[in-house]
Amino acid sequence: MNANPPDPAELGRRLAARDRTAAPAALNVIEQTGERHAADVAALLAEVAPEKLGGDAPGMIVGVTGPPGAGKSTLLSELVAKWRERGKSVAVLAIDPSSKRSGGSLLGDRARIRVEPGDTDVLIRSTATATRLGGLAPATREAALAMAAAFDVVIVETVGVGQSETDIAELADSVVVIVQPASGDVLQFIKSGVMEIPDLLVVTKSDLGAPATRAARELMGTVKTLGSHTPVLLVSSLPPSTGVDELIDTVESHHASLDLPASRAEARRAAALDAFVHEHGERGLRAVGGRRAAQRLLAEPSPTPGLPRLVELLQDAAGY
Ligand SMILES: Nc1nc2c(ncn2[C@@H]2O[C@H](COP(=O)(O)OP(=O)(O)OP(=O)(O)O)[C@@H](O)[C@H]2O)c(=O)[nH]1
Ligand SMILES: [Mg+2]
């Protein structure tokens, strides 16, 4: 009994109408790779492009990243629960490159994040798909942008290694970097020189007491030294959690202060460039005169500034 596969454009239209029951099937379409599916993906994405929506997708795209074991998944569970209490719909896209060994999607995080049965206003999708350097797969960027049409909050969770941190900064409206107390993680983070990436810094496991307070102080010191104003927050995700409401308030006020059109334009350009490189490789990139030239091309105004059109522009330039 195989029902007809859902029409991709119809799925896109349902997302645009904020019908969240279309989201799982839409994600299935977006996650398909290869030439054969490209038209389906493009048809779906065209329906949630800004020119169809009459502006940027309204959902907040929040990146949550941090080293392995920092407490990301546990914190996400609290964040989802509290955002739901506030009446917000939430989609979580969790990327775990380490699970590649087992292949396919994983159930671990889905099991850990508490979801009321039958609650279609929460969607948890775990995927093992990541690039070799730990960066975001093109489908993840597209999925996040598409989900932002239908959900109030879209959280993209990555393990903060390699390329993933810069990728998440391009994609997300707000980036939350989480660090756990002690174990050299804080020092490691400060030394890594990616201080410009977080919009918010969170020290988890504040229930551990002094080490957590010390870690937060160290981070605040570094932020101040750099002349930055990135907020540093302390949270405990163990019940009863503390600091999570403040975290949500801080994310929401950061989002409210953003130049959303600029941020989303950057995210779409990055997604388009990424899709192009994915499809045509470094050779394709050389054909348009290199990465910088490609970025310049993408920044040029286009009559239909949707994702597929941007890719088209690049392809034209490359003589494909
Ligand atoms: N004491 C304390 N332990 C915590 C807290 N949050 C998470 N943990 C514990 O820290 C460990 C790692 O938590 P996860 O949420 O799995 O961390 P993660 O960042 O998702 O880890 P990866 O998915 O492996 O990158 C688990 O044993 C959690 O129970 C917290 O607020 N306080
Ligand atoms: Mg995790």
XYZ file of N, CA and C and ligand atoms in Angstrom, residues 66-75 96 109 112 157 159 178 180 204-208 235-238, ligand 1:
110
model
N 28.658 23.613 20.502
C 29.561 23.484 21.635
C 30.259 22.149 21.561
N 31.318 21.987 22.353
C 32.097 20.741 22.275
C 31.292 19.521 22.719
N 31.760 18.334 22.348
C 31.067 17.103 22.751
C 30.909 17.031 24.262
N 29.745 16.637 24.701
C 29.522 16.445 26.131
C 29.277 17.706 26.925
N 29.203 18.859 26.252
C 29.024 20.130 26.953
C 27.635 20.253 27.589
N 26.712 19.443 27.101
C 25.349 19.509 27.645
C 24.346 20.094 26.669
N 24.657 20.056 25.395
C 23.773 20.644 24.367
C 22.404 19.971 24.330
N 22.417 18.647 24.233
C 21.147 17.934 24.073
C 20.256 18.100 25.310
N 20.874 18.036 26.480
C 20.114 18.179 27.719
C 19.502 19.581 27.801
N 20.300 20.579 27.417
C 19.791 21.949 27.413
C 18.672 22.119 26.387
N 24.797 15.304 13.972
C 25.781 14.569 14.742
C 26.686 13.792 13.804
N 18.940 11.649 20.233
C 18.478 12.943 20.703
C 16.961 13.026 20.711
N 15.894 11.734 23.821
C 16.231 12.518 24.996
C 15.359 13.760 25.135
N 21.333 22.270 15.969
C 22.347 21.865 16.949
C 23.511 21.186 16.241
N 27.750 19.801 16.860
C 28.905 19.658 17.735
C 29.943 20.647 17.216
N 27.832 26.918 23.649
C 27.807 26.454 25.023
C 29.112 25.749 25.394
N 31.142 23.830 28.833
C 30.948 23.311 30.189
C 32.089 23.754 31.081
N 27.207 25.781 30.891
C 26.213 24.809 31.378
C 26.642 24.247 32.731
N 25.786 23.413 33.285
C 26.079 22.649 34.509
C 26.381 23.568 35.688
N 25.635 24.665 35.779
C 25.874 25.631 36.863
C 25.606 24.995 38.220
N 24.886 23.861 38.229
C 24.661 23.147 39.500
C 25.958 22.617 40.101
N 27.030 22.595 39.298
C 28.326 22.169 39.822
C 28.947 23.221 40.740
N 23.628 28.294 33.046
C 22.402 27.495 33.125
C 22.694 26.132 33.745
N 21.654 25.589 34.344
C 21.672 24.173 34.715
C 20.466 23.536 34.059
N 20.707 22.448 33.345
C 19.602 21.795 32.639
C 19.018 20.663 33.463
N 19.622 20.387 34.623
C 19.068 19.331 35.462
C 17.831 19.869 36.172
N 25.417 18.347 36.411
C 24.926 18.560 35.187
N 25.108 17.646 34.207
C 24.616 17.918 32.993
C 23.910 19.103 32.700
N 23.565 19.096 31.396
C 24.037 17.941 30.887
N 24.664 17.216 31.837
C 25.301 15.894 31.682
O 26.418 16.020 30.810
C 26.525 14.886 29.948
C 26.516 15.335 28.481
O 25.266 15.929 28.202
P 24.652 16.004 26.703
O 23.445 16.836 26.804
O 24.542 14.652 26.163
O 25.826 16.776 25.984
P 25.993 17.081 24.429
O 26.673 18.393 24.350
O 24.702 16.938 23.717
O 26.971 15.922 24.005
P 27.265 15.364 22.505
O 25.950 15.106 21.880
O 28.056 14.132 22.757
O 28.071 16.419 21.822
C 25.357 13.986 30.316
O 25.817 13.001 31.205
C 24.386 14.919 30.994
O 23.572 14.253 31.936
C 23.712 20.057 33.762
O 23.119 21.126 33.618
N 24.250 19.721 34.971
